[in-house]
Short mmCIF file of C-alpha atoms in Angstrom, two decimals:
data_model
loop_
_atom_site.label_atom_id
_atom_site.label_comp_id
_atom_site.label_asym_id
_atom_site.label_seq_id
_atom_site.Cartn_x
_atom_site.Cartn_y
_atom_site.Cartn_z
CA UNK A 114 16.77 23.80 4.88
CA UNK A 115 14.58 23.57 1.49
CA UNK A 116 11.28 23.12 1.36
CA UNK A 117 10.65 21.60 -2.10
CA UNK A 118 12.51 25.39 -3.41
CA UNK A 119 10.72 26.95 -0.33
CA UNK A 120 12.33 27.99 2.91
CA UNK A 121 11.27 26.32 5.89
CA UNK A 122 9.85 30.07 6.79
CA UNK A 123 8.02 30.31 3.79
CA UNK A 124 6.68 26.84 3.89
CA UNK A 125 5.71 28.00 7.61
CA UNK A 126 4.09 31.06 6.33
CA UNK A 127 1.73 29.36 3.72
CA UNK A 128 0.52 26.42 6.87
CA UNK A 129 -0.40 29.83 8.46
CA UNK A 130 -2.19 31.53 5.65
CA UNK A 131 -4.23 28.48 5.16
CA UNK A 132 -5.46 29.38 9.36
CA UNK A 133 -3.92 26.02 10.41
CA UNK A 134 -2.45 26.20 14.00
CA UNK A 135 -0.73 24.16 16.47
CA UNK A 136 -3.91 23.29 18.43
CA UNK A 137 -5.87 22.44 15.37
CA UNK A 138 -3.07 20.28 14.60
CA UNK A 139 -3.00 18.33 17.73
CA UNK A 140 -6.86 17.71 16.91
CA UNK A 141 -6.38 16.65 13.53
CA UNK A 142 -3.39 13.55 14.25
CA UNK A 143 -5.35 12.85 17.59
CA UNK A 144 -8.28 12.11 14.88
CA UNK A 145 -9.00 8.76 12.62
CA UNK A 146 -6.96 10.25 9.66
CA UNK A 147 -3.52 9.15 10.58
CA UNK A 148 -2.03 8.01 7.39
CA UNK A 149 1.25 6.66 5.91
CA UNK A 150 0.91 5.53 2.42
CA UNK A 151 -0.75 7.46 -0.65
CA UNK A 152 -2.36 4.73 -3.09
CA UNK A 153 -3.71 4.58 -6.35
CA UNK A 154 -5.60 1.75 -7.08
CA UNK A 155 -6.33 0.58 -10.50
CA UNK A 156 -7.65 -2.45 -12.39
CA UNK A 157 -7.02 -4.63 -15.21
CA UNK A 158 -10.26 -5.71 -17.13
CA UNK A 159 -10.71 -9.40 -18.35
CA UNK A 160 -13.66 -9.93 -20.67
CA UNK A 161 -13.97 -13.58 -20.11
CA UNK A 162 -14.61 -13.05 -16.58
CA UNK A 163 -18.45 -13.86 -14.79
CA UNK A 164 -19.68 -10.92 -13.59
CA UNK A 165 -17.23 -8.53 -14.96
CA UNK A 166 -19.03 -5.33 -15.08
CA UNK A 167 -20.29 -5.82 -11.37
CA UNK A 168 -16.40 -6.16 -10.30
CA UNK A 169 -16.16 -3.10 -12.29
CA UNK A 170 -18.48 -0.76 -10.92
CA UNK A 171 -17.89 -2.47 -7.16
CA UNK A 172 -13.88 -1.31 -7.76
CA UNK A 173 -14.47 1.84 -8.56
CA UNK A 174 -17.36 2.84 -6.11
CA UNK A 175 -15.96 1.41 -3.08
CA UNK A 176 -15.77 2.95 0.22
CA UNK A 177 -11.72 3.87 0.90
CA UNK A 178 -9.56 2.66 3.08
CA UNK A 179 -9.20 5.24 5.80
CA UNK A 180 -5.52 4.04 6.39
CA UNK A 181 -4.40 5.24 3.24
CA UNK A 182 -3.95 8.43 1.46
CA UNK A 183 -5.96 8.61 -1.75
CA UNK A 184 -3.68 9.02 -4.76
CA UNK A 185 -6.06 7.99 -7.31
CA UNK A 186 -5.82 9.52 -10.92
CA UNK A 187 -8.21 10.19 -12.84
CA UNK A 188 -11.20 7.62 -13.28
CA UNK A 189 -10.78 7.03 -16.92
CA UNK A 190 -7.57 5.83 -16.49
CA UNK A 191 -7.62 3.19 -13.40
CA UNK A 192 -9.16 0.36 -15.99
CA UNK A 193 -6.84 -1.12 -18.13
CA UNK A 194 -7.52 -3.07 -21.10
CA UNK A 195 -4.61 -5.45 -21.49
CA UNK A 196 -6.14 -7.07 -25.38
CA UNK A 197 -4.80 -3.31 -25.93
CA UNK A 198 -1.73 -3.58 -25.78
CA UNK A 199 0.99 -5.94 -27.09
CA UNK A 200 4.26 -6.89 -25.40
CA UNK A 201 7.66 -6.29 -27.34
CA UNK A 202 11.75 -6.72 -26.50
CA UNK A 203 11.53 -2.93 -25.41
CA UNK A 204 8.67 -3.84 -23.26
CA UNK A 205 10.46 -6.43 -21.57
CA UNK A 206 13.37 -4.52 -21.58
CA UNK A 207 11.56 -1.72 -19.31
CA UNK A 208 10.24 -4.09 -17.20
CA UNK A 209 13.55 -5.10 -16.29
CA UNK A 210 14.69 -1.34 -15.64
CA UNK A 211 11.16 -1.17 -13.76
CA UNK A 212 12.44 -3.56 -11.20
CA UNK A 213 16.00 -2.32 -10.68
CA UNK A 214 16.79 -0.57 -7.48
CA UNK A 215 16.51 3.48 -7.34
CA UNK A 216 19.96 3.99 -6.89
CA UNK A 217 21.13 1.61 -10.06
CA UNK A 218 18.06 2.36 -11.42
CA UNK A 219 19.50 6.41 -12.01
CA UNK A 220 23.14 4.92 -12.57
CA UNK A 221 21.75 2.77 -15.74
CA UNK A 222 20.25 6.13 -16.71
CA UNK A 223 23.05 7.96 -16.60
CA UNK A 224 25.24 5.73 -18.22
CA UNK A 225 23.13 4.49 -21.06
CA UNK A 226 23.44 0.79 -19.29
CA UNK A 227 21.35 -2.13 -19.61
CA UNK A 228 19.36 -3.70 -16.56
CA UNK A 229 19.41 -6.84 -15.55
CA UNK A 230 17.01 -9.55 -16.85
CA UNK A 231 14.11 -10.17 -14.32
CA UNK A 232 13.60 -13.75 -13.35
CA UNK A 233 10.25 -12.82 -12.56
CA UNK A 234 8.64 -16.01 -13.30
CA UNK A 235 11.41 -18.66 -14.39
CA UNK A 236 11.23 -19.50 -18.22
CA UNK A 237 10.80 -23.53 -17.63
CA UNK A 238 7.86 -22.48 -15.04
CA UNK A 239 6.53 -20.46 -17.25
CA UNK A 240 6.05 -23.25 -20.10
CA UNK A 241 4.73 -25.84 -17.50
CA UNK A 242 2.19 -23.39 -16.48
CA UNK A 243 1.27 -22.70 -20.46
CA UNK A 244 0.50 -26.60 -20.68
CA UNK A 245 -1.10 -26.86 -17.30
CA UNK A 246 -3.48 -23.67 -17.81
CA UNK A 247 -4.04 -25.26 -21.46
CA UNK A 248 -5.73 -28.15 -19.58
CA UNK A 249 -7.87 -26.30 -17.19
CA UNK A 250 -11.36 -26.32 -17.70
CA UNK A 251 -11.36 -22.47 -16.51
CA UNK A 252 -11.12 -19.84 -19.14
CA UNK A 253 -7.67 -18.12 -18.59
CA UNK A 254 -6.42 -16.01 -21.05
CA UNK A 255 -2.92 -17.62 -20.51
CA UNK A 256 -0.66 -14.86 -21.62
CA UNK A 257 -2.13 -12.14 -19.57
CA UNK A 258 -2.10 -13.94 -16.88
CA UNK A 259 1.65 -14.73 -16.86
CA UNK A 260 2.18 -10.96 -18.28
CA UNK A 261 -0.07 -8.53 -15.99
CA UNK A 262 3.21 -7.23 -14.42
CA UNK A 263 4.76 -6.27 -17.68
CA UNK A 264 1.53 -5.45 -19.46
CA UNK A 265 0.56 -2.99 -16.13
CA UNK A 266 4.10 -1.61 -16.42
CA UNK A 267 3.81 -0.72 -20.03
CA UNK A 268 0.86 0.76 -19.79
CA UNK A 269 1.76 2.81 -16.55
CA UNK A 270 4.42 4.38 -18.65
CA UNK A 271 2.86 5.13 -21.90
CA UNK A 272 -0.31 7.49 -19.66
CA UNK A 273 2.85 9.26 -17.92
CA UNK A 274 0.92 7.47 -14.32
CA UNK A 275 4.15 8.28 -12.06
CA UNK A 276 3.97 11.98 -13.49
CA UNK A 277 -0.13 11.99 -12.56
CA UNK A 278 1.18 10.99 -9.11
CA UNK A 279 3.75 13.40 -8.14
CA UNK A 280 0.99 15.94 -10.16
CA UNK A 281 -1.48 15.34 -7.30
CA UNK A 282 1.52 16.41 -4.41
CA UNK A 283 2.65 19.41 -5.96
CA UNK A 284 -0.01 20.51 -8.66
CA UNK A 285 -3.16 22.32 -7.13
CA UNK A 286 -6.69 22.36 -9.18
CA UNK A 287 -5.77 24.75 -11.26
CA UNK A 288 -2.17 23.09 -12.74
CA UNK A 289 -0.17 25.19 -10.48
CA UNK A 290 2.23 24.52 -7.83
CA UNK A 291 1.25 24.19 -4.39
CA UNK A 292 2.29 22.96 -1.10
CA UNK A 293 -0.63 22.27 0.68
CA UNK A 294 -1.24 18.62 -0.25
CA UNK A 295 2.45 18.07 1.53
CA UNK A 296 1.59 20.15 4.18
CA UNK A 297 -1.56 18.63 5.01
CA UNK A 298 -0.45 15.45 4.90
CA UNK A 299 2.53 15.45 6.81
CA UNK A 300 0.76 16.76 9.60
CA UNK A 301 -1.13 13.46 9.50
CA UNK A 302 2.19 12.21 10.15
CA UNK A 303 3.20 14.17 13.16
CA UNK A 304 2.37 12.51 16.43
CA UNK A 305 0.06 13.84 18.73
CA UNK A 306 2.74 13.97 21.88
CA UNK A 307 5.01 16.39 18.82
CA UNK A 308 1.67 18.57 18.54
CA UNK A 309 1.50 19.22 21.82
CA UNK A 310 5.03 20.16 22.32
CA UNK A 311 4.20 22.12 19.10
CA UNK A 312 1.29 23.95 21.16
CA UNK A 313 3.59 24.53 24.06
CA UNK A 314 5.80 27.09 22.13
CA UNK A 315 6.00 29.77 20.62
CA UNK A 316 7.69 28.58 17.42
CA UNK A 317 5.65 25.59 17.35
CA UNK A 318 4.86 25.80 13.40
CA UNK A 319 8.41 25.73 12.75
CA UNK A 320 8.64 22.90 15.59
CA UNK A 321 6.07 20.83 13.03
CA UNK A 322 7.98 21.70 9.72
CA UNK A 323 11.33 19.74 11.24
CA UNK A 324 8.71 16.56 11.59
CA UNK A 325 8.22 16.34 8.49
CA UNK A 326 10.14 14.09 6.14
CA UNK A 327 9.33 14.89 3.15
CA UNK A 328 11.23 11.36 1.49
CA UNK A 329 8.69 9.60 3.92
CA UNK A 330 5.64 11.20 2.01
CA UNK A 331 6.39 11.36 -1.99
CA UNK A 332 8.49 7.87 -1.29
CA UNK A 333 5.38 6.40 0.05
CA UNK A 334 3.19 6.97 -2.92
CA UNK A 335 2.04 3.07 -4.59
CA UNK A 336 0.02 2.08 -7.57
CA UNK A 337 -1.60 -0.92 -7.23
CA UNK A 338 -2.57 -2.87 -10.15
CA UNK A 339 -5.72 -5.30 -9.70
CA UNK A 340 -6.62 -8.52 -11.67
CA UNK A 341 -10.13 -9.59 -10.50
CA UNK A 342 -11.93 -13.38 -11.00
CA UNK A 343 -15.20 -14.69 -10.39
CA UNK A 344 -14.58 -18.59 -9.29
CA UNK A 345 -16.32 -21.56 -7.78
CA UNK A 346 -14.72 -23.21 -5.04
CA UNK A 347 -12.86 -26.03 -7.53
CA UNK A 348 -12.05 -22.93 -9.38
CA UNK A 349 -10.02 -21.46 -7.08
CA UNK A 350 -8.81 -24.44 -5.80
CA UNK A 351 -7.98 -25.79 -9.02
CA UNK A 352 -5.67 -21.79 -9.46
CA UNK A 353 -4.30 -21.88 -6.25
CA UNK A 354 -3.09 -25.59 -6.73
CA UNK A 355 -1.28 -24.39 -10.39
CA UNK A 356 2.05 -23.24 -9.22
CA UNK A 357 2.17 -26.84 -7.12
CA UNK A 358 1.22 -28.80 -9.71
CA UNK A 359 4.02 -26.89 -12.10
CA UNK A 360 6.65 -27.58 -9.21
CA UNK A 361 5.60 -31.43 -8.62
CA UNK A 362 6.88 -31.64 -12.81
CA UNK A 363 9.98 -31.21 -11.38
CA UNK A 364 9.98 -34.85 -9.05
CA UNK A 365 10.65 -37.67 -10.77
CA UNK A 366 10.36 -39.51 -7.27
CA UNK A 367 6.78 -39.63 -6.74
CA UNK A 368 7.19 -38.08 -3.61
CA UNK A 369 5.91 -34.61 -5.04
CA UNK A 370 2.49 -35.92 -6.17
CA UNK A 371 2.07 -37.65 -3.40
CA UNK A 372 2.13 -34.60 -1.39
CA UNK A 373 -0.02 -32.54 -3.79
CA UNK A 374 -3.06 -34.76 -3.00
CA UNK A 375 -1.96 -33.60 0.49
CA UNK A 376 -2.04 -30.11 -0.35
CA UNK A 377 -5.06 -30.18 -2.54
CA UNK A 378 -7.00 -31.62 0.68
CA UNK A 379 -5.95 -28.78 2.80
CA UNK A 380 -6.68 -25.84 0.07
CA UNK A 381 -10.26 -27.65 -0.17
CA UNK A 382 -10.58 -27.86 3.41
CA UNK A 383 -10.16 -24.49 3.73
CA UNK A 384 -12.85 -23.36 1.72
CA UNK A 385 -16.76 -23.43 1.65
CA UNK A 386 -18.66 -24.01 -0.68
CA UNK A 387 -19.69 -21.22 -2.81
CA UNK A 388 -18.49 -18.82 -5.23
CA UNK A 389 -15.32 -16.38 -4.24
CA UNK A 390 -14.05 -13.14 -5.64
CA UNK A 391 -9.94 -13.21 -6.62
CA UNK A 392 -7.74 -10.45 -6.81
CA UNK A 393 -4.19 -10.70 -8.30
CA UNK A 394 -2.72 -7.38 -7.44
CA UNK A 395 0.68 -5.91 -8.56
CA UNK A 396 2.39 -2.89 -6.67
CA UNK A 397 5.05 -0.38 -7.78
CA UNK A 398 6.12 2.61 -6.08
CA UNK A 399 7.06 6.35 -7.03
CA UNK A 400 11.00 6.52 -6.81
CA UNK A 401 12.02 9.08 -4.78
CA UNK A 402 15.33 9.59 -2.89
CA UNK A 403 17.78 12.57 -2.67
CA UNK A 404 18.86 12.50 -5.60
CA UNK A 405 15.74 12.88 -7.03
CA UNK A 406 14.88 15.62 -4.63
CA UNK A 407 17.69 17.41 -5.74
CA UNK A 408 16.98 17.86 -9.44
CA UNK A 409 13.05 18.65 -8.17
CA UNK A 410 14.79 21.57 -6.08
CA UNK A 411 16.45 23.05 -9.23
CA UNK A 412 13.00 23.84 -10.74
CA UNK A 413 12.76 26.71 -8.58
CA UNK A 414 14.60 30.30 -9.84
CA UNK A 415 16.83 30.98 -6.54
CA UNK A 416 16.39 34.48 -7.42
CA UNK A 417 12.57 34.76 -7.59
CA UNK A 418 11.55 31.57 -5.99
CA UNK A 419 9.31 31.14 -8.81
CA UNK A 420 8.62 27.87 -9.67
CA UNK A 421 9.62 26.55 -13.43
CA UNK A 422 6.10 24.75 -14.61
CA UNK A 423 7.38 24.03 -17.75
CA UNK A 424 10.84 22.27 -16.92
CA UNK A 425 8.28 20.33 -14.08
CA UNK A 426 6.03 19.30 -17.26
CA UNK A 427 8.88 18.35 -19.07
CA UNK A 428 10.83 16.92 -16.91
CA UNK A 429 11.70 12.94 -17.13
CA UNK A 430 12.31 13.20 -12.75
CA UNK A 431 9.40 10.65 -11.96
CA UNK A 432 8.80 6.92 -12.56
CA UNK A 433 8.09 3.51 -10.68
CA UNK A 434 9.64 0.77 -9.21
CA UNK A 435 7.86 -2.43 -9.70
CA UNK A 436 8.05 -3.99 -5.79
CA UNK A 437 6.57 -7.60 -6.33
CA UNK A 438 2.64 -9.31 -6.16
CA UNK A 439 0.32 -10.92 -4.50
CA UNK A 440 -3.50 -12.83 -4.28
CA UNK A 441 -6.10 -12.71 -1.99
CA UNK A 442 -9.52 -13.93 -2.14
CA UNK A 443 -13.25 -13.21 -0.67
CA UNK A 444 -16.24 -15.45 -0.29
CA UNK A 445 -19.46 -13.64 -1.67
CA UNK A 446 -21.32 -14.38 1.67
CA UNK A 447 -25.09 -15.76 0.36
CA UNK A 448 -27.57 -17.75 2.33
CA UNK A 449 -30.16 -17.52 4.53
CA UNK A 450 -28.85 -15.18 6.75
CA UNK A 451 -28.82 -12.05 3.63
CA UNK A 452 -31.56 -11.08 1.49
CA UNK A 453 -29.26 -9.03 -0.26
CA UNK A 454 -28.63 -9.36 -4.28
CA UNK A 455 -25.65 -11.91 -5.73
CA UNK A 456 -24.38 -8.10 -7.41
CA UNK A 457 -24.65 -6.28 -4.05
CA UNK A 458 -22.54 -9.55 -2.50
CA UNK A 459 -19.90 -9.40 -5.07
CA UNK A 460 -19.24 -6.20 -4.17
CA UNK A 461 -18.72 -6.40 -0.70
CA UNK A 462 -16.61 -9.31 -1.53
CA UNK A 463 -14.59 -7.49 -4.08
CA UNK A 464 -14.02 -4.54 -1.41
CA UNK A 465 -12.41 -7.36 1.33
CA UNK A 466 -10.66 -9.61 -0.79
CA UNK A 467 -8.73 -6.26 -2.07
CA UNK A 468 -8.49 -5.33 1.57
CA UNK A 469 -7.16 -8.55 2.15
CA UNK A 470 -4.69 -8.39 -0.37
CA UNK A 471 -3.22 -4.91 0.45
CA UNK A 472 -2.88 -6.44 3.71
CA UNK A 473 -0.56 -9.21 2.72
CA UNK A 474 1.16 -6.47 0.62
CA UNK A 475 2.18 -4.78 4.28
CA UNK A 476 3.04 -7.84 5.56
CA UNK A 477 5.26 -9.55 2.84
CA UNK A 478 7.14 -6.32 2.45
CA UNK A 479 8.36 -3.20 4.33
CA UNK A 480 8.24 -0.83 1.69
CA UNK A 481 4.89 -0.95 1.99
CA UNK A 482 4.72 -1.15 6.06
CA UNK A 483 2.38 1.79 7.41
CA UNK A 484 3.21 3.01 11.08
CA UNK A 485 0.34 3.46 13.03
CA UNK A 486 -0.05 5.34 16.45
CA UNK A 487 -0.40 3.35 19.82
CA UNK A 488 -3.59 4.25 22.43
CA UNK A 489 -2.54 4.17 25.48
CA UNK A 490 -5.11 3.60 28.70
CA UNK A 491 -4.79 4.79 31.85
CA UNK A 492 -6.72 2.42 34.06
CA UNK A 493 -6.37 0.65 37.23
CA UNK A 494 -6.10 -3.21 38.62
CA UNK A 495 -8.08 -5.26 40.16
CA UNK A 496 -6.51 -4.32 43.35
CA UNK A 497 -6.92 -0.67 42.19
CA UNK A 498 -2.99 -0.17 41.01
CA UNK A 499 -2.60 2.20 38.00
CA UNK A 500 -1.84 0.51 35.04
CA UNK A 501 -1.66 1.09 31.53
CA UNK A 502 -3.36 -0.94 28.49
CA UNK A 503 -1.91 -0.63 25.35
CA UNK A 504 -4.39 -0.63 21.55
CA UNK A 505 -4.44 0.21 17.75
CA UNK A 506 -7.39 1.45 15.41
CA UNK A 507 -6.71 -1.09 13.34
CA UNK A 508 -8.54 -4.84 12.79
CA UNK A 509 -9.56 -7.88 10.57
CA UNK A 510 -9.46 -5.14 7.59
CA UNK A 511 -5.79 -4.81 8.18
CA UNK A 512 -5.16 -8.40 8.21
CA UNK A 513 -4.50 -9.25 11.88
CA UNK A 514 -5.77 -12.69 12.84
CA UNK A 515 -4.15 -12.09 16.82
CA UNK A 516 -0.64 -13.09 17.59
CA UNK A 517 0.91 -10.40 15.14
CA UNK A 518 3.84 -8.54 16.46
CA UNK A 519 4.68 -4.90 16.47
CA UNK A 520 7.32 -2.89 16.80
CA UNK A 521 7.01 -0.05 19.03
CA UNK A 522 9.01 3.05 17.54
CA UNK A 523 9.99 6.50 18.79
CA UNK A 524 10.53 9.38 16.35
CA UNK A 525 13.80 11.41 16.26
CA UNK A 526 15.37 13.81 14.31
CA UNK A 527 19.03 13.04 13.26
CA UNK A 528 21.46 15.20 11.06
CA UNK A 529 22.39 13.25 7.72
CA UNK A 530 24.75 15.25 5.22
CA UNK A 531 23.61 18.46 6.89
CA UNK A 532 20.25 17.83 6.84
CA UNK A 533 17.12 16.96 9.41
CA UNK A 534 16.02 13.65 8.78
CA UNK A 535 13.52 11.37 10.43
CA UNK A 536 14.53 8.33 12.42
CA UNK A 537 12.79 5.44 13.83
CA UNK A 538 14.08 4.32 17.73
CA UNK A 539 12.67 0.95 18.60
CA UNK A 540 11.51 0.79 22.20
CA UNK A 541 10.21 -2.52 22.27
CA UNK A 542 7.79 -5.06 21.03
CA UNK A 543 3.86 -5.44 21.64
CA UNK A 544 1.40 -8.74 19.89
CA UNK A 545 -1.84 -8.48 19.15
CA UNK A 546 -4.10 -10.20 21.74
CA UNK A 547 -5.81 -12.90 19.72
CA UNK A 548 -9.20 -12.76 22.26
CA UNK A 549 -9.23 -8.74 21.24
CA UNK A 550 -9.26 -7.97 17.46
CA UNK A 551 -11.58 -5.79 16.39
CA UNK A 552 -13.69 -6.72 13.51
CA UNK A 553 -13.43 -3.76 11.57
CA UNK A 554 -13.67 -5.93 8.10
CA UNK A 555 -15.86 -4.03 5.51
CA UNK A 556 -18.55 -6.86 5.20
CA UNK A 557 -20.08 -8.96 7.62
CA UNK A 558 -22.69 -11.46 6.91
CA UNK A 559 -25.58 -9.29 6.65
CA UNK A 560 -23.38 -5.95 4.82
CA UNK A 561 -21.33 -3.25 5.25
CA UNK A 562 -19.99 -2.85 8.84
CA UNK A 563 -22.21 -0.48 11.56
CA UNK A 564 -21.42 2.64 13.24
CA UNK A 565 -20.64 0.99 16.43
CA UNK A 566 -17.84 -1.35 14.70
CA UNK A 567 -16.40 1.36 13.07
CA UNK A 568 -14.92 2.68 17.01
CA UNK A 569 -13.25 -0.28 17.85
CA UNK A 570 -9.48 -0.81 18.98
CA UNK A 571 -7.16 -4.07 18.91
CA UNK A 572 -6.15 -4.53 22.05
CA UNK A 573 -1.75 -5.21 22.48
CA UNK A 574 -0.25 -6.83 24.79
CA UNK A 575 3.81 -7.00 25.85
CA UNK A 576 5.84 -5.65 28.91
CA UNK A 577 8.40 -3.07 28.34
CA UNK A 578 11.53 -1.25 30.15
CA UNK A 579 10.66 1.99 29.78
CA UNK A 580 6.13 2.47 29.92
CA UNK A 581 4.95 3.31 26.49
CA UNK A 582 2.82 7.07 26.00
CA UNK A 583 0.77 8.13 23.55
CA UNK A 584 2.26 9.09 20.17
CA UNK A 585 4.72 6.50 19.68
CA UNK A 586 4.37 4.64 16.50
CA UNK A 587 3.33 1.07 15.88
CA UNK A 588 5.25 -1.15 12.53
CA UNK A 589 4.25 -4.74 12.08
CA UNK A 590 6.97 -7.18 12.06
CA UNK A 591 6.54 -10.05 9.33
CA UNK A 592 6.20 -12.93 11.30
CA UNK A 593 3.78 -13.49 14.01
CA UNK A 594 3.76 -15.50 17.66
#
């Protein structure tokens, strides 16, 4: 089986020249670092928002997500400046290709076909909200706003981005091939129970190479594109209302307004007073599939294993797949309680609300699922039984409220066209215990979380057939109890 043009033996031999073994494997996934996803996170700028350069510098010095692999590109080019650039028929065009399906995505290339047109935002929407935002007090720069997909995607594709990405999975520090970015991180992705069958024999490296799917890695790599705002509470309520009020134009019966005063009650309710950081985020994803993989294999010479640079560099193999978008929203926490600075409490705002939006980005859609690994506890009754209690690293950062349900999933390997592939075995279900989530959000009241709350576990609960051990693999399902 090839390993990116490498045998599984070679692969093997570089994990070992690097003085990684088995047993320092099984301490590595046992660790915090279990990761699915590889993100790059960028922003676009808006000069007519309060506070700008604050959301600027609190974007690109925050602390990372630990549950994510960081993708990032260079720093120069993770701020866009959308007055920049101007949108043409080619642009939309590519936008439309941009959204097409892998699969059709390389047929259209191959053929010289067209992609479909993108109802992305429906055309008689899109001219109700042009005379809506035209009446907003707020300043809204009404064609970026209705245009930060397309205007992200064009720029994403003239600075070569999806190139950049694959660059940092296969390109070391000096602009040569390597392996060891895969090979790290797919150990992340081995389970600790496949470690320590991995320590247990005597091929146990080449045990680890079969858990690694290497679609599951590269296919997992996201850009996420960031519009921030600065907004007072009407503000916000006032943009989160705007897609309502464009739908009510549609009732003629009276009925519709009636039950936007409704609405517009709720949203207010909702929210206290105060001034909120917004985030309109956009994700796309680096294609890959076997196809892909295929024409990435051919850049090796099969006589010297040598590895073509300049076909890589030249090569037209990587791009993005625009997924979909979504808001979120923090409230910059001031009052009595703080005596920290109105720039030191936009930023830990800005850091949650794009938490909080990644979040909703896992839950709305399952490309973007992560699968995290279940702690198990051995403990006892209160009539002394043995029993087992069931938890998750993760908290209030990664969205869960309580009530969320998981799927519990086994790993297997599975032949598919002659090759070792990776499948996912459902064993059952567990919910988050709404009494038990751990508070693991970035900002509290006062600042940035302590030591102590960074240990914390979500406690699960659920019965199942079979009892659930340690390095099974937890997916959220998108609805909740």
């Amino acid at each position: 089986m090839k390993f990116f043009g490498l045998t599984i033996a070679a692969a093997v031999a570089t994990m070992t020249a690097q003085g990684v073994s088995a047993q320092e494997l099984n301490k590595k996934v046992a660790s915090d670092e279990y990761v699915r996803n590889s993100v790059c996170l960028m922003m676009m700028e808006d000069a007519s928002v309060p506070q700008k350069d604050v959301l600027r510098e609190a974007f690109l010095n925050a602390e990372w997500n630990p549950k994510y692999n960081d993708q990032n590109i260079e720093t120069s080019l993770r701020v866009i400046d959308p007055t920049a650039y101007t949108l043409t028929a080619d642009d939309e065009a590519a936008f439309n290709l941009a959204c097409t399906p892998t699969e059709q995505y390389l047929n259209i290339l191959e053929t010289g076909g067209t992609a479909p047109k993108q109802t992305y935002y429906n055309e008689t929407m899109n001219q109700i909200l042009r005379q809506l935002m035209a009446t907003q007090t707020q300043t809204v720069d009404t064609v970026i706003k209705l245009n930060v997909a397309r205007l992200a995607n064009k720029y994403l594709l003239e600075n070569h981005v999806a190139k950049r990405l694959a660059d940092g999975w296969f390109l070391g520090p000096d602009g040569q091939y390597t392996d060891s970015t895969v090979l790290e991180r797919g150990m992340l992705n081995v389970s600790a129970d496949e470690s320590e069958v991995a320590a247990a024999t005597e091929a146990g490296s080449h045990y680890l190479m079969r858990q690694i799917d290497l679609s599951e890695l590269v296919g997992n790599t996201f850009v996420v594109v960031t519009r921030f705002g600065y907004k007072a509470k009407d503000a916000l309520v006032a943009d989160i209302m705007l897609p309502m009020y464009a739908a009510a134009e549609f009732d003629s019966s009276g009925y519709g307004k009636m039950a936007l005063k409704v609405a517009e009650m709720g949203v207010k309710a909702g929210l206290g007073a105060g001034y909120y950081v917004t985030v309109d985020s956009y994700l796309f994803r680096l294609r890959w599939n076997d196809a892909i993989a295929e024409r990435f294999n051919e850049l090796w010479d099969n006589e010297t294993g040598a590895f073509n640079m300049d076909a890589y560099n030249a090569s037209d193999l990587f791009s993005l797949q625009f997924i979909g978008n979504e808001r979120a929203w923090a409230k910059t926490k001031a009052g009595v309680f703080t005596d920290k600075s109105e720039d030191e409490l936009i930023r830990l705002a800005a850091a949650d609300a794009v938490d909080g939006v990644l979040a909703k980005f896992e839950r709305k859609y399952d490309e973007f699922k992560t699968k995290t690994p279940l702690i198990v506890h051995e403990t006892t009754d209160k009539k002394g039984r043995p029993t087992r209690t069931y938890a998750a690293r993760i908290g209030t950062r990664d969205g869960l409220e309580g009530g969320e349900v998981f799927e519990v999933l086994e790993k297997k390997i599975v032949m598919k066209d002659s090759v070792e592939r990776v499948s996912y075995v459902k064993k059952g279900e567990l919910t988050v215990d709404k009494k038990n989530v751990w508070d693991n959000s970035y900002s509290t009241e006062v600042g940035a979380a302590s030591e102590e709350a960074k240990t914390g576990e979500t406690l699960l609960v659920g019965k199942s057939k079979d009892a659930y051990y340690e390095g099974l693999l937890l997916r959220m399902k998108t609805k909740k109890k």
